[in-house]
Amino acid sequence: MPRNQFQRMVFAFITVVITVHAYVFYSLYVVNGNVLMQINGTDSVLAAIKNQGGVYMLGTDLPIWACILIEFCLAYLLENVMGSPLSFKLACRVFNPAKNHPMLFETAIICATVGLMCPAMSFIAAWLYYPYYMGFHIVTLLANWLKLVCFNFPFAYFTQLFFIQPAVRVIFKALFRKDIEARAKEEQHFGPENEQEAVADIFRRIDEIQEEIAHEHRRRKALEEHVHNKLQS
């Protein structure tokens, strides 16, 4: 998908914009909606937030837009510094982007990103939404962090895998349509020009697979001999 730093930053920007709005909605309406309405005696979450003067964050009540802006800045920074580069490295440990299907590799990146970003952002949220009016205790902070991870991880995994990332890719392809088309033409240009070259590429790939299989057999045989020698000794 993204092939330079600018495109990666745009991709992360679109992802974080959608994700932060989804998480704010999930947190306020799905997780805490009933509690907010009961405490404020209202019939809607928005009325409850308006009645209490905003959303509790950093020891005070802030407007929803301020909460979204704070979470966006933190999530965007974390995504560019940790989430995006580390998730790519983790995916490369399991899949080879040059050999495996792009869908498998992209799915691995999404799973790695969720595994990194969900605990990290939940930890930040535990600080942002900590009930400072009750005093501060590290055990309470860690308990709130664990609770947020349990709430957020299932939501993050399924929304990122099935809804958010597909939507982000559609938007990204629309924004960089010309660049993606030019890249596809370049790949076609450097691909096999005729049937003979295509057949040669297939046989070349077969040789590579056979070499990989032979290497794996040699590795397993060496491991078996090592275990056998250990047992005898």
mmCIF file of C-alpha atoms in Angstrom:
data_model
loop_
_atom_site.group_PDB
_atom_site.id
_atom_site.type_symbol
_atom_site.label_atom_id
_atom_site.label_comp_id
_atom_site.label_asym_id
_atom_site.label_seq_id
_atom_site.Cartn_x
_atom_site.Cartn_y
_atom_site.Cartn_z
ATOM 1 C CA MET A 1 0.000 0.000 0.000
ATOM 2 C CA PRO A 2 1.991 3.116 1.127
ATOM 3 C CA ARG A 3 5.426 3.212 -0.494
ATOM 4 C CA ASN A 4 7.024 6.360 0.933
ATOM 5 C CA GLN A 5 7.031 8.307 4.193
ATOM 6 C CA PHE A 6 4.426 10.822 3.057
ATOM 7 C CA GLN A 7 1.981 8.093 2.035
ATOM 8 C CA ARG A 8 2.589 6.237 5.303
ATOM 9 C CA MET A 9 1.780 9.388 7.272
ATOM 10 C CA VAL A 10 -1.389 9.957 5.238
ATOM 11 C CA PHE A 11 -2.397 6.320 5.728
ATOM 12 C CA ALA A 12 -1.814 6.639 9.482
ATOM 13 C CA PHE A 13 -3.743 9.930 9.552
ATOM 14 C CA ILE A 14 -6.831 8.376 7.948
ATOM 15 C CA THR A 15 -6.606 5.338 10.221
ATOM 16 C CA VAL A 16 -6.303 7.389 13.405
ATOM 17 C CA VAL A 17 -9.118 9.790 12.446
ATOM 18 C CA ILE A 18 -11.578 6.929 11.943
ATOM 19 C CA THR A 19 -10.290 4.898 14.904
ATOM 20 C CA VAL A 20 -10.389 7.724 17.458
ATOM 21 C CA HIS A 21 -13.970 8.660 16.555
ATOM 22 C CA ALA A 22 -14.967 4.976 16.743
ATOM 23 C CA TYR A 23 -13.316 4.565 20.143
ATOM 24 C CA VAL A 24 -14.889 7.718 21.595
ATOM 25 C CA PHE A 25 -18.301 6.514 20.451
ATOM 26 C CA TYR A 26 -17.613 3.021 21.821
ATOM 27 C CA SER A 27 -16.392 4.339 25.169
ATOM 28 C CA LEU A 28 -19.111 6.935 25.739
ATOM 29 C CA TYR A 29 -22.137 5.146 24.283
ATOM 30 C CA VAL A 30 -21.483 1.403 24.473
ATOM 31 C CA VAL A 31 -19.331 1.022 27.600
ATOM 32 C CA ASN A 32 -20.307 4.000 29.779
ATOM 33 C CA GLY A 33 -23.551 5.207 28.192
ATOM 34 C CA ASN A 34 -25.969 3.705 30.717
ATOM 35 C CA VAL A 35 -23.887 4.875 33.686
ATOM 36 C CA LEU A 36 -23.755 8.441 32.360
ATOM 37 C CA MET A 37 -27.512 8.536 31.812
ATOM 38 C CA GLN A 38 -28.250 7.081 35.265
ATOM 39 C CA ILE A 39 -25.944 9.488 37.088
ATOM 40 C CA ASN A 40 -27.303 12.538 35.282
ATOM 41 C CA GLY A 41 -30.920 11.365 35.063
ATOM 42 C CA THR A 42 -31.198 11.881 31.307
ATOM 43 C CA ASP A 43 -32.541 9.854 28.392
ATOM 44 C CA SER A 44 -29.532 10.294 26.085
ATOM 45 C CA VAL A 45 -25.770 10.209 26.402
ATOM 46 C CA LEU A 46 -25.310 13.617 24.790
ATOM 47 C CA ALA A 47 -27.741 15.173 27.256
ATOM 48 C CA ALA A 48 -25.861 13.493 30.123
ATOM 49 C CA ILE A 49 -22.515 14.841 28.900
ATOM 50 C CA LYS A 50 -24.007 18.317 28.484
ATOM 51 C CA ASN A 51 -25.568 18.141 31.937
ATOM 52 C CA GLN A 52 -22.275 17.295 33.651
ATOM 53 C CA GLY A 53 -20.352 19.900 31.655
ATOM 54 C CA GLY A 54 -18.351 17.617 29.371
ATOM 55 C CA VAL A 55 -16.374 14.375 29.451
ATOM 56 C CA TYR A 56 -14.170 13.729 32.485
ATOM 57 C CA MET A 57 -10.520 13.762 31.398
ATOM 58 C CA LEU A 58 -7.294 14.759 33.160
ATOM 59 C CA GLY A 59 -9.162 15.633 36.338
ATOM 60 C CA THR A 60 -11.625 18.016 34.701
ATOM 61 C CA ASP A 61 -14.617 18.027 32.343
ATOM 62 C CA LEU A 62 -13.724 18.726 28.719
ATOM 63 C CA PRO A 63 -15.889 19.040 25.570
ATOM 64 C CA ILE A 64 -16.089 15.955 23.390
ATOM 65 C CA TRP A 65 -14.136 17.661 20.595
ATOM 66 C CA ALA A 66 -11.278 18.374 23.032
ATOM 67 C CA CYS A 67 -11.168 14.718 24.094
ATOM 68 C CA ILE A 68 -11.113 13.617 20.451
ATOM 69 C CA LEU A 69 -8.324 16.095 19.643
ATOM 70 C CA ILE A 70 -6.160 14.969 22.593
ATOM 71 C CA GLU A 71 -6.632 11.282 21.785
ATOM 72 C CA PHE A 72 -5.985 11.910 18.082
ATOM 73 C CA CYS A 73 -2.660 13.675 18.711
ATOM 74 C CA LEU A 74 -1.448 10.943 21.066
ATOM 75 C CA ALA A 75 -2.648 8.083 18.838
ATOM 76 C CA TYR A 76 -1.186 9.637 15.666
ATOM 77 C CA LEU A 77 2.197 10.138 17.342
ATOM 78 C CA LEU A 78 2.184 6.599 18.730
ATOM 79 C CA GLU A 79 1.114 5.092 15.402
ATOM 80 C CA ASN A 80 3.978 6.751 13.490
ATOM 81 C CA VAL A 81 6.630 6.149 16.141
ATOM 82 C CA MET A 82 5.716 2.616 17.270
ATOM 83 C CA GLY A 83 2.616 1.061 15.691
ATOM 84 C CA SER A 84 3.379 1.275 11.990
ATOM 85 C CA PRO A 85 7.140 0.432 11.927
ATOM 86 C CA LEU A 86 7.033 -2.305 14.576
ATOM 87 C CA SER A 87 3.926 -4.000 13.156
ATOM 88 C CA PHE A 88 5.656 -4.257 9.763
ATOM 89 C CA LYS A 89 8.739 -5.830 11.355
ATOM 90 C CA LEU A 90 6.632 -8.300 13.343
ATOM 91 C CA ALA A 91 4.661 -9.286 10.224
ATOM 92 C CA CYS A 92 7.919 -9.843 8.332
ATOM 93 C CA ARG A 93 8.980 -12.386 10.948
ATOM 94 C CA VAL A 94 6.011 -14.580 10.033
ATOM 95 C CA PHE A 95 5.376 -13.781 6.364
ATOM 96 C CA ASN A 96 7.578 -12.829 3.448
ATOM 97 C CA PRO A 97 5.962 -9.924 1.538
ATOM 98 C CA ALA A 98 7.775 -10.969 -1.631
ATOM 99 C CA LYS A 99 6.437 -14.543 -1.551
ATOM 100 C CA ASN A 100 3.213 -14.640 0.478
ATOM 101 C CA HIS A 101 -0.150 -13.362 -0.712
ATOM 102 C CA PRO A 102 -0.595 -9.619 -0.013
ATOM 103 C CA MET A 103 -3.848 -10.294 1.848
ATOM 104 C CA LEU A 104 -2.049 -12.556 4.349
ATOM 105 C CA PHE A 105 0.699 -10.002 4.863
ATOM 106 C CA GLU A 106 -1.746 -7.105 5.327
ATOM 107 C CA THR A 107 -3.783 -9.165 7.798
ATOM 108 C CA ALA A 108 -0.617 -9.915 9.758
ATOM 109 C CA ILE A 109 0.201 -6.200 9.888
ATOM 110 C CA ILE A 110 -3.307 -5.366 11.141
ATOM 111 C CA CYS A 111 -3.116 -8.022 13.871
ATOM 112 C CA ALA A 112 0.335 -6.843 14.938
ATOM 113 C CA THR A 113 -0.825 -3.215 14.999
ATOM 114 C CA VAL A 114 -3.801 -4.085 17.214
ATOM 115 C CA GLY A 115 -1.557 -6.124 19.498
ATOM 116 C CA LEU A 116 0.779 -3.143 19.936
ATOM 117 C CA MET A 117 -1.559 -0.151 19.842
ATOM 118 C CA CYS A 118 -4.427 -1.462 21.961
ATOM 119 C CA PRO A 119 -2.412 -2.000 25.190
ATOM 120 C CA ALA A 120 -0.415 1.192 24.571
ATOM 121 C CA MET A 121 -3.446 3.434 23.977
ATOM 122 C CA SER A 122 -5.335 1.760 26.824
ATOM 123 C CA PHE A 123 -2.437 2.608 29.128
ATOM 124 C CA ILE A 124 -2.567 6.234 27.989
ATOM 125 C CA ALA A 125 -6.349 6.261 28.440
ATOM 126 C CA ALA A 126 -5.920 4.893 31.972
ATOM 127 C CA TRP A 127 -3.952 8.056 32.780
ATOM 128 C CA LEU A 128 -6.290 10.388 30.876
ATOM 129 C CA TYR A 129 -9.509 9.099 32.461
ATOM 130 C CA TYR A 130 -8.133 8.220 35.893
ATOM 131 C CA PRO A 131 -10.492 9.418 38.734
ATOM 132 C CA TYR A 132 -7.999 11.837 40.257
ATOM 133 C CA TYR A 133 -10.687 13.234 42.565
ATOM 134 C CA MET A 134 -10.436 9.978 44.546
ATOM 135 C CA GLY A 135 -6.677 10.241 44.961
ATOM 136 C CA PHE A 136 -4.007 8.369 43.012
ATOM 137 C CA HIS A 137 -2.812 4.802 43.510
ATOM 138 C CA ILE A 138 -0.684 2.800 41.093
ATOM 139 C CA VAL A 139 -2.668 -0.405 41.694
ATOM 140 C CA THR A 140 -5.889 1.375 40.707
ATOM 141 C CA LEU A 141 -4.173 2.671 37.567
ATOM 142 C CA LEU A 142 -3.001 -0.814 36.585
ATOM 143 C CA ALA A 143 -6.450 -2.268 37.300
ATOM 144 C CA ASN A 144 -8.071 0.398 35.118
ATOM 145 C CA TRP A 145 -5.501 -0.335 32.385
ATOM 146 C CA LEU A 146 -6.317 -4.062 32.454
ATOM 147 C CA LYS A 147 -10.049 -3.302 32.368
ATOM 148 C CA LEU A 148 -9.603 -0.996 29.365
ATOM 149 C CA VAL A 149 -7.554 -3.622 27.512
ATOM 150 C CA CYS A 150 -10.275 -6.226 28.114
ATOM 151 C CA PHE A 151 -12.933 -3.815 26.823
ATOM 152 C CA ASN A 152 -10.963 -2.425 23.900
ATOM 153 C CA PHE A 153 -9.091 -5.407 22.441
ATOM 154 C CA PRO A 154 -12.080 -7.327 21.008
ATOM 155 C CA PHE A 155 -13.544 -4.108 19.630
ATOM 156 C CA ALA A 156 -10.179 -3.071 18.152
ATOM 157 C CA TYR A 157 -9.490 -6.454 16.558
ATOM 158 C CA PHE A 158 -12.808 -6.919 14.787
ATOM 159 C CA THR A 159 -13.322 -3.295 13.749
ATOM 160 C CA GLN A 160 -9.784 -2.882 12.412
ATOM 161 C CA LEU A 161 -9.808 -6.199 10.565
ATOM 162 C CA PHE A 162 -13.288 -6.071 9.036
ATOM 163 C CA PHE A 163 -14.344 -2.408 8.917
ATOM 164 C CA ILE A 164 -11.770 0.308 9.597
ATOM 165 C CA GLN A 165 -8.793 -0.971 7.594
ATOM 166 C CA PRO A 166 -10.899 -1.909 4.519
ATOM 167 C CA ALA A 167 -12.429 1.606 4.637
ATOM 168 C CA VAL A 168 -8.984 3.194 5.046
ATOM 169 C CA ARG A 169 -7.678 1.281 2.034
ATOM 170 C CA VAL A 170 -10.593 2.395 -0.119
ATOM 171 C CA ILE A 171 -9.994 6.040 0.843
ATOM 172 C CA PHE A 172 -6.231 5.689 0.368
ATOM 173 C CA LYS A 173 -6.653 4.168 -3.093
ATOM 174 C CA ALA A 174 -8.980 7.023 -4.068
ATOM 175 C CA LEU A 175 -6.465 9.644 -2.901
ATOM 176 C CA PHE A 176 -3.438 8.037 -4.565
ATOM 177 C CA ARG A 177 -5.192 6.453 -7.541
ATOM 178 C CA LYS A 178 -2.749 7.851 -10.116
ATOM 179 C CA ASP A 179 0.310 6.715 -8.181
ATOM 180 C CA ILE A 180 -1.130 3.220 -7.658
ATOM 181 C CA GLU A 181 -1.995 2.909 -11.362
ATOM 182 C CA ALA A 182 1.504 4.052 -12.331
ATOM 183 C CA ARG A 183 2.999 1.493 -9.945
ATOM 184 C CA ALA A 184 0.850 -1.258 -11.481
ATOM 185 C CA LYS A 185 2.041 -0.290 -14.964
ATOM 186 C CA GLU A 186 5.648 -0.431 -13.806
ATOM 187 C CA GLU A 187 5.117 -3.927 -12.395
ATOM 188 C CA GLN A 188 3.508 -5.046 -15.660
ATOM 189 C CA HIS A 189 6.396 -3.504 -17.606
ATOM 190 C CA PHE A 190 9.014 -5.396 -15.639
ATOM 191 C CA GLY A 191 6.996 -8.624 -15.661
ATOM 192 C CA PRO A 192 7.312 -11.448 -18.200
ATOM 193 C CA GLU A 193 6.967 -10.121 -21.749
ATOM 194 C CA ASN A 194 5.927 -13.404 -23.369
ATOM 195 C CA GLU A 195 4.851 -16.945 -22.625
ATOM 196 C CA GLN A 196 8.423 -18.300 -22.609
ATOM 197 C CA GLU A 197 9.492 -15.832 -19.925
ATOM 198 C CA ALA A 198 6.369 -16.624 -17.895
ATOM 199 C CA VAL A 199 7.173 -20.352 -18.043
ATOM 200 C CA ALA A 200 10.789 -19.614 -17.122
ATOM 201 C CA ASP A 201 9.593 -17.636 -14.096
ATOM 202 C CA ILE A 202 7.424 -20.566 -13.000
ATOM 203 C CA PHE A 203 10.309 -23.050 -13.234
ATOM 204 C CA ARG A 204 12.588 -20.583 -11.458
ATOM 205 C CA ARG A 205 10.071 -20.342 -8.624
ATOM 206 C CA ILE A 206 9.791 -24.171 -8.504
ATOM 207 C CA ASP A 207 13.589 -24.379 -8.132
ATOM 208 C CA GLU A 208 13.471 -21.864 -5.289
ATOM 209 C CA ILE A 209 10.756 -23.857 -3.492
ATOM 210 C CA GLN A 210 12.675 -27.114 -3.954
ATOM 211 C CA GLU A 211 15.791 -25.474 -2.541
ATOM 212 C CA GLU A 212 13.824 -24.229 0.459
ATOM 213 C CA ILE A 213 12.404 -27.724 1.035
ATOM 214 C CA ALA A 214 15.868 -29.296 0.774
ATOM 215 C CA HIS A 215 17.239 -26.722 3.226
ATOM 216 C CA GLU A 216 14.428 -27.523 5.664
ATOM 217 C CA HIS A 217 15.121 -31.256 5.374
ATOM 218 C CA ARG A 218 18.828 -30.653 6.065
ATOM 219 C CA ARG A 219 17.978 -28.506 9.077
ATOM 220 C CA ARG A 220 15.602 -31.120 10.492
ATOM 221 C CA LYS A 221 18.124 -33.936 9.907
ATOM 222 C CA ALA A 222 20.811 -31.951 11.714
ATOM 223 C CA LEU A 223 18.393 -31.305 14.578
ATOM 224 C CA GLU A 224 17.486 -35.007 14.806
ATOM 225 C CA GLU A 225 21.161 -35.978 14.873
ATOM 226 C CA HIS A 226 21.813 -33.402 17.588
ATOM 227 C CA VAL A 227 18.946 -34.766 19.709
ATOM 228 C CA HIS A 228 20.082 -38.341 19.101
ATOM 229 C CA ASN A 229 23.635 -37.506 20.204
ATOM 230 C CA LYS A 230 22.296 -35.780 23.312
ATOM 231 C CA LEU A 231 20.219 -38.813 24.237
ATOM 232 C CA GLN A 232 23.153 -41.184 23.762
ATOM 233 C CA SER A 233 25.424 -39.049 25.864
#
